[in-house]
Amino acid sequence: MRKALRLRRLSRPHDDRYLFVPLDHSVSDGPVVPRDRWQDLIHAIVLGGADAIIVHKGRVRTINPAVLGGCALIVHLSAGTAHMADANAKVLVGEVDEALRLGADAVSVHVNIGSDTESRQLIDLGTVAAACDSWNVPLVAMIYARGPRIGDPKDPALLAHVVNIAADLGADIVKTNLASPAEDMAEVVASCPIPVIVAGGPASANSLAGHARVAMAAGCSGLAVGRRVFTSPTPMQLVAELASIVHAPTDASLMHALTATLENR
């Protein structure tokens, strides 16, 4: 029951759809924004209607709890930097009880399937999942097909395998890439017993709003968009636009088109 209550807090309208804004990039790549813009960024994300922000444990201390309001807090437990010999490696740098003491509503773990350290990352995911079960804390698995043995990281069959790994090892929500072609994401979602949310994609990609609409029409439960939010000149407006798409009724016409495409194969 307590995990169900925490899961409910991850969706502000309580419709089991999610718009998360990851801000954990400061460990992997460097500062998200200058220090004097950090509070303004958090405020913009919250006012825009994000359901949760994702940060590392130390960064939680820089956030005014009053600013979060109805926006949930997810503490990210994995880390790795762009300077490592293996940029796809991730290690655990926090624990579930530690995140709870910081006021987290959930925790997240990153796993790269196909990386040289895949086995270690799977062990870590299983370990965190067991702790989450003990503490009744929701677990978001950020899991990707990423490494030297991966040909197409957006292959629908591969993504279906990836999201089911997350489900089988105990995650409550799984984040991954949008399939290519995008309409095949419906097959990925249909294969998975837990909610699937998709990453925002590279800044060079097409319209983020269009990306969001296609993902939702394919049956995804939401998005996790970080870089394209914190690099936007108008983050509040962008988050508001995405929130309106994520929490709106699914576009019936687009869903019909996607269904027809799948049936005609």
mmCIF file with all atom_site columns, N, CA, C and O in Angstrom, residues 72-122:
data_model
loop_
_atom_site.group_PDB
_atom_site.id
_atom_site.type_symbol
_atom_site.label_atom_id
_atom_site.label_alt_id
_atom_site.label_comp_id
_atom_site.label_asym_id
_atom_site.label_entity_id
_atom_site.label_seq_id
_atom_site.pdbx_PDB_ins_code
_atom_site.Cartn_x
_atom_site.Cartn_y
_atom_site.Cartn_z
_atom_site.occupancy
_atom_site.B_iso_or_equiv
_atom_site.pdbx_formal_charge
_atom_site.auth_seq_id
_atom_site.auth_comp_id
_atom_site.auth_asym_id
_atom_site.auth_atom_id
_atom_site.pdbx_PDB_model_num
ATOM 1   N N  . ALA A 1 72  ? 7.065  15.531 -7.625  1.00 0.00 ? 72  ALA A N  1
ATOM 2   C CA . ALA A 1 72  ? 7.731  14.481 -6.854  1.00 0.00 ? 72  ALA A CA 1
ATOM 3   C C  . ALA A 1 72  ? 9.247  14.541 -7.031  1.00 0.00 ? 72  ALA A C  1
ATOM 4   O O  . ALA A 1 72  ? 9.765  15.150 -7.970  1.00 0.00 ? 72  ALA A O  1
ATOM 5   N N  . LEU A 1 73  ? 9.939  13.877 -6.111  1.00 0.00 ? 73  LEU A N  1
ATOM 6   C CA . LEU A 1 73  ? 11.394 13.826 -6.113  1.00 0.00 ? 73  LEU A CA 1
ATOM 7   C C  . LEU A 1 73  ? 11.851 12.382 -6.307  1.00 0.00 ? 73  LEU A C  1
ATOM 8   O O  . LEU A 1 73  ? 11.476 11.493 -5.542  1.00 0.00 ? 73  LEU A O  1
ATOM 9   N N  . ILE A 1 74  ? 12.661 12.170 -7.348  1.00 0.00 ? 74  ILE A N  1
ATOM 10  C CA . ILE A 1 74  ? 13.268 10.862 -7.604  1.00 0.00 ? 74  ILE A CA 1
ATOM 11  C C  . ILE A 1 74  ? 14.777 11.015 -7.457  1.00 0.00 ? 74  ILE A C  1
ATOM 12  O O  . ILE A 1 74  ? 15.384 11.883 -8.094  1.00 0.00 ? 74  ILE A O  1
ATOM 13  N N  . VAL A 1 75  ? 15.383 10.192 -6.623  1.00 0.00 ? 75  VAL A N  1
ATOM 14  C CA . VAL A 1 75  ? 16.830 10.246 -6.421  1.00 0.00 ? 75  VAL A CA 1
ATOM 15  C C  . VAL A 1 75  ? 17.490 9.161  -7.275  1.00 0.00 ? 75  VAL A C  1
ATOM 16  O O  . VAL A 1 75  ? 17.146 7.976  -7.176  1.00 0.00 ? 75  VAL A O  1
ATOM 17  N N  . HIS A 1 76  ? 18.426 9.593  -8.112  1.00 0.00 ? 76  HIS A N  1
ATOM 18  C CA . HIS A 1 76  ? 19.125 8.673  -9.015  1.00 0.00 ? 76  HIS A CA 1
ATOM 19  C C  . HIS A 1 76  ? 20.288 8.031  -8.283  1.00 0.00 ? 76  HIS A C  1
ATOM 20  O O  . HIS A 1 76  ? 21.099 8.728  -7.650  1.00 0.00 ? 76  HIS A O  1
ATOM 21  N N  . LEU A 1 77  ? 20.388 6.706  -8.364  1.00 0.00 ? 77  LEU A N  1
ATOM 22  C CA . LEU A 1 77  ? 21.393 5.972  -7.598  1.00 0.00 ? 77  LEU A CA 1
ATOM 23  C C  . LEU A 1 77  ? 22.579 5.508  -8.430  1.00 0.00 ? 77  LEU A C  1
ATOM 24  O O  . LEU A 1 77  ? 23.519 4.926  -7.890  1.00 0.00 ? 77  LEU A O  1
ATOM 25  N N  . SER A 1 78  ? 22.550 5.743  -9.740  1.00 0.00 ? 78  SER A N  1
ATOM 26  C CA . SER A 1 78  ? 23.636 5.300  -10.623 1.00 0.00 ? 78  SER A CA 1
ATOM 27  C C  . SER A 1 78  ? 24.491 6.476  -11.056 1.00 0.00 ? 78  SER A C  1
ATOM 28  O O  . SER A 1 78  ? 24.001 7.604  -11.153 1.00 0.00 ? 78  SER A O  1
ATOM 29  N N  . ALA A 1 79  ? 25.753 6.185  -11.369 1.00 0.00 ? 79  ALA A N  1
ATOM 30  C CA . ALA A 1 79  ? 26.624 7.252  -11.857 1.00 0.00 ? 79  ALA A CA 1
ATOM 31  C C  . ALA A 1 79  ? 27.701 6.687  -12.767 1.00 0.00 ? 79  ALA A C  1
ATOM 32  O O  . ALA A 1 79  ? 28.071 5.520  -12.694 1.00 0.00 ? 79  ALA A O  1
ATOM 33  N N  . GLY A 1 80  ? 28.188 7.568  -13.622 1.00 0.00 ? 80  GLY A N  1
ATOM 34  C CA . GLY A 1 80  ? 29.290 7.286  -14.525 1.00 0.00 ? 80  GLY A CA 1
ATOM 35  C C  . GLY A 1 80  ? 29.590 8.597  -15.225 1.00 0.00 ? 80  GLY A C  1
ATOM 36  O O  . GLY A 1 80  ? 28.700 9.439  -15.365 1.00 0.00 ? 80  GLY A O  1
ATOM 37  N N  . THR A 1 81  ? 30.824 8.792  -15.659 1.00 0.00 ? 81  THR A N  1
ATOM 38  C CA . THR A 1 81  ? 31.160 10.047 -16.322 1.00 0.00 ? 81  THR A CA 1
ATOM 39  C C  . THR A 1 81  ? 31.607 9.800  -17.756 1.00 0.00 ? 81  THR A C  1
ATOM 40  O O  . THR A 1 81  ? 31.994 8.678  -18.134 1.00 0.00 ? 81  THR A O  1
ATOM 41  N N  . ALA A 1 82  ? 31.561 10.867 -18.527 1.00 0.00 ? 82  ALA A N  1
ATOM 42  C CA . ALA A 1 82  ? 31.988 10.789 -19.920 1.00 0.00 ? 82  ALA A CA 1
ATOM 43  C C  . ALA A 1 82  ? 33.487 10.559 -20.046 1.00 0.00 ? 82  ALA A C  1
ATOM 44  O O  . ALA A 1 82  ? 33.984 10.276 -21.141 1.00 0.00 ? 82  ALA A O  1
ATOM 45  N N  . HIS A 1 83  ? 34.225 10.656 -18.931 1.00 0.00 ? 83  HIS A N  1
ATOM 46  C CA . HIS A 1 83  ? 35.679 10.522 -18.953 1.00 0.00 ? 83  HIS A CA 1
ATOM 47  C C  . HIS A 1 83  ? 36.155 9.114  -18.590 1.00 0.00 ? 83  HIS A C  1
ATOM 48  O O  . HIS A 1 83  ? 37.355 8.847  -18.609 1.00 0.00 ? 83  HIS A O  1
ATOM 49  N N  . MET A 1 84  ? 35.214 8.229  -18.270 1.00 0.00 ? 84  MET A N  1
ATOM 50  C CA . MET A 1 84  ? 35.591 6.862  -17.906 1.00 0.00 ? 84  MET A CA 1
ATOM 51  C C  . MET A 1 84  ? 36.106 6.109  -19.130 1.00 0.00 ? 84  MET A C  1
ATOM 52  O O  . MET A 1 84  ? 35.768 6.432  -20.271 1.00 0.00 ? 84  MET A O  1
ATOM 53  N N  . ALA A 1 85  ? 36.926 5.093  -18.901 1.00 0.00 ? 85  ALA A N  1
ATOM 54  C CA . ALA A 1 85  ? 37.413 4.262  -20.003 1.00 0.00 ? 85  ALA A CA 1
ATOM 55  C C  . ALA A 1 85  ? 36.242 3.638  -20.750 1.00 0.00 ? 85  ALA A C  1
ATOM 56  O O  . ALA A 1 85  ? 36.274 3.493  -21.975 1.00 0.00 ? 85  ALA A O  1
ATOM 57  N N  . ASP A 1 86  ? 35.202 3.267  -20.012 1.00 0.00 ? 86  ASP A N  1
ATOM 58  C CA . ASP A 1 86  ? 33.976 2.747  -20.612 1.00 0.00 ? 86  ASP A CA 1
ATOM 59  C C  . ASP A 1 86  ? 32.849 3.712  -20.265 1.00 0.00 ? 86  ASP A C  1
ATOM 60  O O  . ASP A 1 86  ? 32.331 3.711  -19.154 1.00 0.00 ? 86  ASP A O  1
ATOM 61  N N  . ALA A 1 87  ? 32.465 4.535  -21.223 1.00 0.00 ? 87  ALA A N  1
ATOM 62  C CA . ALA A 1 87  ? 31.435 5.546  -20.973 1.00 0.00 ? 87  ALA A CA 1
ATOM 63  C C  . ALA A 1 87  ? 30.066 4.933  -20.735 1.00 0.00 ? 87  ALA A C  1
ATOM 64  O O  . ALA A 1 87  ? 29.155 5.623  -20.273 1.00 0.00 ? 87  ALA A O  1
ATOM 65  N N  . ASN A 1 88  ? 29.905 3.642  -21.028 1.00 0.00 ? 88  ASN A N  1
ATOM 66  C CA . ASN A 1 88  ? 28.622 2.978  -20.810 1.00 0.00 ? 88  ASN A CA 1
ATOM 67  C C  . ASN A 1 88  ? 28.536 2.312  -19.440 1.00 0.00 ? 88  ASN A C  1
ATOM 68  O O  . ASN A 1 88  ? 27.506 1.742  -19.091 1.00 0.00 ? 88  ASN A O  1
ATOM 69  N N  . ALA A 1 89  ? 29.605 2.367  -18.683 1.00 0.00 ? 89  ALA A N  1
ATOM 70  C CA . ALA A 1 89  ? 29.605 1.755  -17.350 1.00 0.00 ? 89  ALA A CA 1
ATOM 71  C C  . ALA A 1 89  ? 28.839 2.625  -16.366 1.00 0.00 ? 89  ALA A C  1
ATOM 72  O O  . ALA A 1 89  ? 28.879 3.848  -16.436 1.00 0.00 ? 89  ALA A O  1
ATOM 73  N N  . LYS A 1 90  ? 28.126 1.979  -15.458 1.00 0.00 ? 90  LYS A N  1
ATOM 74  C CA . LYS A 1 90  ? 27.408 2.673  -14.387 1.00 0.00 ? 90  LYS A CA 1
ATOM 75  C C  . LYS A 1 90  ? 27.659 1.941  -13.084 1.00 0.00 ? 90  LYS A C  1
ATOM 76  O O  . LYS A 1 90  ? 27.710 0.705  -13.049 1.00 0.00 ? 90  LYS A O  1
ATOM 77  N N  . VAL A 1 91  ? 27.814 2.700  -12.002 1.00 0.00 ? 91  VAL A N  1
ATOM 78  C CA . VAL A 1 91  ? 28.009 2.101  -10.683 1.00 0.00 ? 91  VAL A CA 1
ATOM 79  C C  . VAL A 1 91  ? 27.007 2.715  -9.715  1.00 0.00 ? 91  VAL A C  1
ATOM 80  O O  . VAL A 1 91  ? 26.526 3.838  -9.924  1.00 0.00 ? 91  VAL A O  1
ATOM 81  N N  . LEU A 1 92  ? 26.704 1.987  -8.658  1.00 0.00 ? 92  LEU A N  1
ATOM 82  C CA . LEU A 1 92  ? 25.804 2.520  -7.638  1.00 0.00 ? 92  LEU A CA 1
ATOM 83  C C  . LEU A 1 92  ? 26.566 3.493  -6.743  1.00 0.00 ? 92  LEU A C  1
ATOM 84  O O  . LEU A 1 92  ? 27.675 3.197  -6.286  1.00 0.00 ? 92  LEU A O  1
ATOM 85  N N  . VAL A 1 93  ? 25.950 4.642  -6.494  1.00 0.00 ? 93  VAL A N  1
ATOM 86  C CA . VAL A 1 93  ? 26.576 5.662  -5.642  1.00 0.00 ? 93  VAL A CA 1
ATOM 87  C C  . VAL A 1 93  ? 25.639 6.099  -4.515  1.00 0.00 ? 93  VAL A C  1
ATOM 88  O O  . VAL A 1 93  ? 25.920 7.078  -3.813  1.00 0.00 ? 93  VAL A O  1
ATOM 89  N N  . GLY A 1 94  ? 24.548 5.387  -4.343  1.00 0.00 ? 94  GLY A N  1
ATOM 90  C CA . GLY A 1 94  ? 23.597 5.708  -3.288  1.00 0.00 ? 94  GLY A CA 1
ATOM 91  C C  . GLY A 1 94  ? 22.759 4.494  -2.955  1.00 0.00 ? 94  GLY A C  1
ATOM 92  O O  . GLY A 1 94  ? 22.784 3.490  -3.678  1.00 0.00 ? 94  GLY A O  1
ATOM 93  N N  . GLU A 1 95  ? 22.017 4.596  -1.863  1.00 0.00 ? 95  GLU A N  1
ATOM 94  C CA . GLU A 1 95  ? 21.170 3.496  -1.410  1.00 0.00 ? 95  GLU A CA 1
ATOM 95  C C  . GLU A 1 95  ? 19.749 3.986  -1.190  1.00 0.00 ? 95  GLU A C  1
ATOM 96  O O  . GLU A 1 95  ? 19.507 5.190  -1.019  1.00 0.00 ? 95  GLU A O  1
ATOM 97  N N  . VAL A 1 96  ? 18.829 3.042  -1.175  1.00 0.00 ? 96  VAL A N  1
ATOM 98  C CA . VAL A 1 96  ? 17.414 3.382  -1.089  1.00 0.00 ? 96  VAL A CA 1
ATOM 99  C C  . VAL A 1 96  ? 17.086 4.078  0.232   1.00 0.00 ? 96  VAL A C  1
ATOM 100 O O  . VAL A 1 96  ? 16.371 5.089  0.249   1.00 0.00 ? 96  VAL A O  1
ATOM 101 N N  . ASP A 1 97  ? 17.600 3.572  1.345   1.00 0.00 ? 97  ASP A N  1
ATOM 102 C CA . ASP A 1 97  ? 17.286 4.206  2.629   1.00 0.00 ? 97  ASP A CA 1
ATOM 103 C C  . ASP A 1 97  ? 17.852 5.622  2.701   1.00 0.00 ? 97  ASP A C  1
ATOM 104 O O  . ASP A 1 97  ? 17.261 6.520  3.310   1.00 0.00 ? 97  ASP A O  1
ATOM 105 N N  . GLU A 1 98  ? 18.981 5.834  2.053   1.00 0.00 ? 98  GLU A N  1
ATOM 106 C CA . GLU A 1 98  ? 19.587 7.158  1.979   1.00 0.00 ? 98  GLU A CA 1
ATOM 107 C C  . GLU A 1 98  ? 18.654 8.112  1.228   1.00 0.00 ? 98  GLU A C  1
ATOM 108 O O  . GLU A 1 98  ? 18.438 9.257  1.648   1.00 0.00 ? 98  GLU A O  1
ATOM 109 N N  . ALA A 1 99  ? 18.093 7.644  0.110   1.00 0.00 ? 99  ALA A N  1
ATOM 110 C CA . ALA A 1 99  ? 17.159 8.457  -0.674  1.00 0.00 ? 99  ALA A CA 1
ATOM 111 C C  . ALA A 1 99  ? 15.912 8.785  0.141   1.00 0.00 ? 99  ALA A C  1
ATOM 112 O O  . ALA A 1 99  ? 15.393 9.909  0.087   1.00 0.00 ? 99  ALA A O  1
ATOM 113 N N  . LEU A 1 100 ? 15.446 7.822  0.910   1.00 0.00 ? 100 LEU A N  1
ATOM 114 C CA . LEU A 1 100 ? 14.266 8.062  1.752   1.00 0.00 ? 100 LEU A CA 1
ATOM 115 C C  . LEU A 1 100 ? 14.540 9.137  2.796   1.00 0.00 ? 100 LEU A C  1
ATOM 116 O O  . LEU A 1 100 ? 13.681 9.986  3.071   1.00 0.00 ? 100 LEU A O  1
ATOM 117 N N  . ARG A 1 101 ? 15.719 9.105  3.384   1.00 0.00 ? 101 ARG A N  1
ATOM 118 C CA . ARG A 1 101 ? 16.053 10.121 4.379   1.00 0.00 ? 101 ARG A CA 1
ATOM 119 C C  . ARG A 1 101 ? 16.081 11.521 3.770   1.00 0.00 ? 101 ARG A C  1
ATOM 120 O O  . ARG A 1 101 ? 15.857 12.520 4.463   1.00 0.00 ? 101 ARG A O  1
ATOM 121 N N  . LEU A 1 102 ? 16.325 11.585 2.465   1.00 0.00 ? 102 LEU A N  1
ATOM 122 C CA . LEU A 1 102 ? 16.343 12.869 1.759   1.00 0.00 ? 102 LEU A CA 1
ATOM 123 C C  . LEU A 1 102 ? 14.948 13.312 1.319   1.00 0.00 ? 102 LEU A C  1
ATOM 124 O O  . LEU A 1 102 ? 14.785 14.397 0.779   1.00 0.00 ? 102 LEU A O  1
ATOM 125 N N  . GLY A 1 103 ? 13.947 12.441 1.542   1.00 0.00 ? 103 GLY A N  1
ATOM 126 C CA . GLY A 1 103 ? 12.579 12.796 1.181   1.00 0.00 ? 103 GLY A CA 1
ATOM 127 C C  . GLY A 1 103 ? 12.139 12.321 -0.186  1.00 0.00 ? 103 GLY A C  1
ATOM 128 O O  . GLY A 1 103 ? 11.135 12.798 -0.724  1.00 0.00 ? 103 GLY A O  1
ATOM 129 N N  . ALA A 1 104 ? 12.868 11.364 -0.777  1.00 0.00 ? 104 ALA A N  1
ATOM 130 C CA . ALA A 1 104 ? 12.538 10.887 -2.115  1.00 0.00 ? 104 ALA A CA 1
ATOM 131 C C  . ALA A 1 104 ? 11.198 10.156 -2.143  1.00 0.00 ? 104 ALA A C  1
ATOM 132 O O  . ALA A 1 104 ? 10.840 9.450  -1.204  1.00 0.00 ? 104 ALA A O  1
ATOM 133 N N  . ASP A 1 105 ? 10.496 10.318 -3.261  1.00 0.00 ? 105 ASP A N  1
ATOM 134 C CA . ASP A 1 105 ? 9.273  9.557  -3.513  1.00 0.00 ? 105 ASP A CA 1
ATOM 135 C C  . ASP A 1 105 ? 9.578  8.272  -4.265  1.00 0.00 ? 105 ASP A C  1
ATOM 136 O O  . ASP A 1 105 ? 8.759  7.342  -4.272  1.00 0.00 ? 105 ASP A O  1
ATOM 137 N N  . ALA A 1 106 ? 10.733 8.215  -4.925  1.00 0.00 ? 106 ALA A N  1
ATOM 138 C CA . ALA A 1 106 ? 11.138 7.047  -5.709  1.00 0.00 ? 106 ALA A CA 1
ATOM 139 C C  . ALA A 1 106 ? 12.638 7.146  -5.954  1.00 0.00 ? 106 ALA A C  1
ATOM 140 O O  . ALA A 1 106 ? 13.271 8.168  -5.672  1.00 0.00 ? 106 ALA A O  1
ATOM 141 N N  . VAL A 1 107 ? 13.215 6.056  -6.484  1.00 0.00 ? 107 VAL A N  1
ATOM 142 C CA . VAL A 1 107 ? 14.619 6.060  -6.880  1.00 0.00 ? 107 VAL A CA 1
ATOM 143 C C  . VAL A 1 107 ? 14.713 5.559  -8.315  1.00 0.00 ? 107 VAL A C  1
ATOM 144 O O  . VAL A 1 107 ? 13.786 4.934  -8.840  1.00 0.00 ? 107 VAL A O  1
ATOM 145 N N  . SER A 1 108 ? 15.852 5.840  -8.944  1.00 0.00 ? 108 SER A N  1
ATOM 146 C CA . SER A 1 108 ? 16.074 5.362  -10.306 1.00 0.00 ? 108 SER A CA 1
ATOM 147 C C  . SER A 1 108 ? 17.470 4.776  -10.437 1.00 0.00 ? 108 SER A C  1
ATOM 148 O O  . SER A 1 108 ? 18.392 5.150  -9.713  1.00 0.00 ? 108 SER A O  1
ATOM 149 N N  . VAL A 1 109 ? 17.594 3.831  -11.373 1.00 0.00 ? 109 VAL A N  1
ATOM 150 C CA . VAL A 1 109 ? 18.856 3.149  -11.653 1.00 0.00 ? 109 VAL A CA 1
ATOM 151 C C  . VAL A 1 109 ? 19.029 3.067  -13.160 1.00 0.00 ? 109 VAL A C  1
ATOM 152 O O  . VAL A 1 109 ? 18.059 2.822  -13.886 1.00 0.00 ? 109 VAL A O  1
ATOM 153 N N  . HIS A 1 110 ? 20.257 3.256  -13.632 1.00 0.00 ? 110 HIS A N  1
ATOM 154 C CA . HIS A 1 110 ? 20.567 3.220  -15.062 1.00 0.00 ? 110 HIS A CA 1
ATOM 155 C C  . HIS A 1 110 ? 21.277 1.910  -15.385 1.00 0.00 ? 110 HIS A C  1
ATOM 156 O O  . HIS A 1 110 ? 22.234 1.522  -14.717 1.00 0.00 ? 110 HIS A O  1
ATOM 157 N N  . VAL A 1 111 ? 20.825 1.248  -16.467 1.00 0.00 ? 111 VAL A N  1
ATOM 158 C CA . VAL A 1 111 ? 21.449 0.008  -16.942 1.00 0.00 ? 111 VAL A CA 1
ATOM 159 C C  . VAL A 1 111 ? 21.616 0.086  -18.456 1.00 0.00 ? 111 VAL A C  1
ATOM 160 O O  . VAL A 1 111 ? 20.672 0.433  -19.168 1.00 0.00 ? 111 VAL A O  1
ATOM 161 N N  . ASN A 1 112 ? 22.805 -0.247 -18.943 1.00 0.00 ? 112 ASN A N  1
ATOM 162 C CA . ASN A 1 112 ? 23.079 -0.318 -20.378 1.00 0.00 ? 112 ASN A CA 1
ATOM 163 C C  . ASN A 1 112 ? 23.258 -1.779 -20.788 1.00 0.00 ? 112 ASN A C  1
ATOM 164 O O  . ASN A 1 112 ? 24.284 -2.398 -20.485 1.00 0.00 ? 112 ASN A O  1
ATOM 165 N N  . ILE A 1 113 ? 22.239 -2.305 -21.473 1.00 0.00 ? 113 ILE A N  1
ATOM 166 C CA . ILE A 1 113 ? 22.296 -3.681 -21.960 1.00 0.00 ? 113 ILE A CA 1
ATOM 167 C C  . ILE A 1 113 ? 23.194 -3.724 -23.194 1.00 0.00 ? 113 ILE A C  1
ATOM 168 O O  . ILE A 1 113 ? 23.003 -2.959 -24.139 1.00 0.00 ? 113 ILE A O  1
ATOM 169 N N  . GLY A 1 114 ? 24.179 -4.634 -23.186 1.00 0.00 ? 114 GLY A N  1
ATOM 170 C CA . GLY A 1 114 ? 25.126 -4.714 -24.287 1.00 0.00 ? 114 GLY A CA 1
ATOM 171 C C  . GLY A 1 114 ? 26.449 -4.057 -23.977 1.00 0.00 ? 114 GLY A C  1
ATOM 172 O O  . GLY A 1 114 ? 27.387 -4.131 -24.780 1.00 0.00 ? 114 GLY A O  1
ATOM 173 N N  . SER A 1 115 ? 26.538 -3.406 -22.814 1.00 0.00 ? 115 SER A N  1
ATOM 174 C CA . SER A 1 115 ? 27.803 -2.773 -22.413 1.00 0.00 ? 115 SER A CA 1
ATOM 175 C C  . SER A 1 115 ? 28.748 -3.835 -21.854 1.00 0.00 ? 115 SER A C  1
ATOM 176 O O  . SER A 1 115 ? 28.346 -4.952 -21.513 1.00 0.00 ? 115 SER A O  1
ATOM 177 N N  . ASP A 1 116 ? 30.011 -3.473 -21.740 1.00 0.00 ? 116 ASP A N  1
ATOM 178 C CA . ASP A 1 116 ? 31.003 -4.408 -21.202 1.00 0.00 ? 116 ASP A CA 1
ATOM 179 C C  . ASP A 1 116 ? 30.754 -4.740 -19.740 1.00 0.00 ? 116 ASP A C  1
ATOM 180 O O  . ASP A 1 116 ? 31.227 -5.762 -19.243 1.00 0.00 ? 116 ASP A O  1
ATOM 181 N N  . THR A 1 117 ? 30.029 -3.860 -19.032 1.00 0.00 ? 117 THR A N  1
ATOM 182 C CA . THR A 1 117 ? 29.756 -4.096 -17.607 1.00 0.00 ? 117 THR A CA 1
ATOM 183 C C  . THR A 1 117 ? 28.279 -4.409 -17.363 1.00 0.00 ? 117 THR A C  1
ATOM 184 O O  . THR A 1 117 ? 27.760 -4.177 -16.280 1.00 0.00 ? 117 THR A O  1
ATOM 185 N N  . GLU A 1 118 ? 27.626 -4.958 -18.378 1.00 0.00 ? 118 GLU A N  1
ATOM 186 C CA . GLU A 1 118 ? 26.202 -5.276 -18.243 1.00 0.00 ? 118 GLU A CA 1
ATOM 187 C C  . GLU A 1 118 ? 25.909 -6.147 -17.027 1.00 0.00 ? 118 GLU A C  1
ATOM 188 O O  . GLU A 1 118 ? 24.958 -5.896 -16.283 1.00 0.00 ? 118 GLU A O  1
ATOM 189 N N  . SER A 1 119 ? 26.716 -7.174 -16.796 1.00 0.00 ? 119 SER A N  1
ATOM 190 C CA . SER A 1 119 ? 26.434 -8.103 -15.694 1.00 0.00 ? 119 SER A CA 1
ATOM 191 C C  . SER A 1 119 ? 26.445 -7.387 -14.352 1.00 0.00 ? 119 SER A C  1
ATOM 192 O O  . SER A 1 119 ? 25.570 -7.615 -13.504 1.00 0.00 ? 119 SER A O  1
ATOM 193 N N  . ARG A 1 120 ? 27.408 -6.484 -14.149 1.00 0.00 ? 120 ARG A N  1
ATOM 194 C CA . ARG A 1 120 ? 27.475 -5.722 -12.898 1.00 0.00 ? 120 ARG A CA 1
ATOM 195 C C  . ARG A 1 120 ? 26.259 -4.826 -12.748 1.00 0.00 ? 120 ARG A C  1
ATOM 196 O O  . ARG A 1 120 ? 25.684 -4.703 -11.654 1.00 0.00 ? 120 ARG A O  1
ATOM 197 N N  . GLN A 1 121 ? 25.843 -4.209 -13.845 1.00 0.00 ? 121 GLN A N  1
ATOM 198 C CA . GLN A 1 121 ? 24.696 -3.312 -13.792 1.00 0.00 ? 121 GLN A CA 1
ATOM 199 C C  . GLN A 1 121 ? 23.396 -4.071 -13.518 1.00 0.00 ? 121 GLN A C  1
ATOM 200 O O  . GLN A 1 121 ? 22.510 -3.573 -12.814 1.00 0.00 ? 121 GLN A O  1
ATOM 201 N N  . LEU A 1 122 ? 23.280 -5.274 -14.057 1.00 0.00 ? 122 LEU A N  1
ATOM 202 C CA . LEU A 1 122 ? 22.095 -6.089 -13.770 1.00 0.00 ? 122 LEU A CA 1
ATOM 203 C C  . LEU A 1 122 ? 22.065 -6.503 -12.295 1.00 0.00 ? 122 LEU A C  1
ATOM 204 O O  . LEU A 1 122 ? 20.999 -6.512 -11.664 1.00 0.00 ? 122 LEU A O  1
#
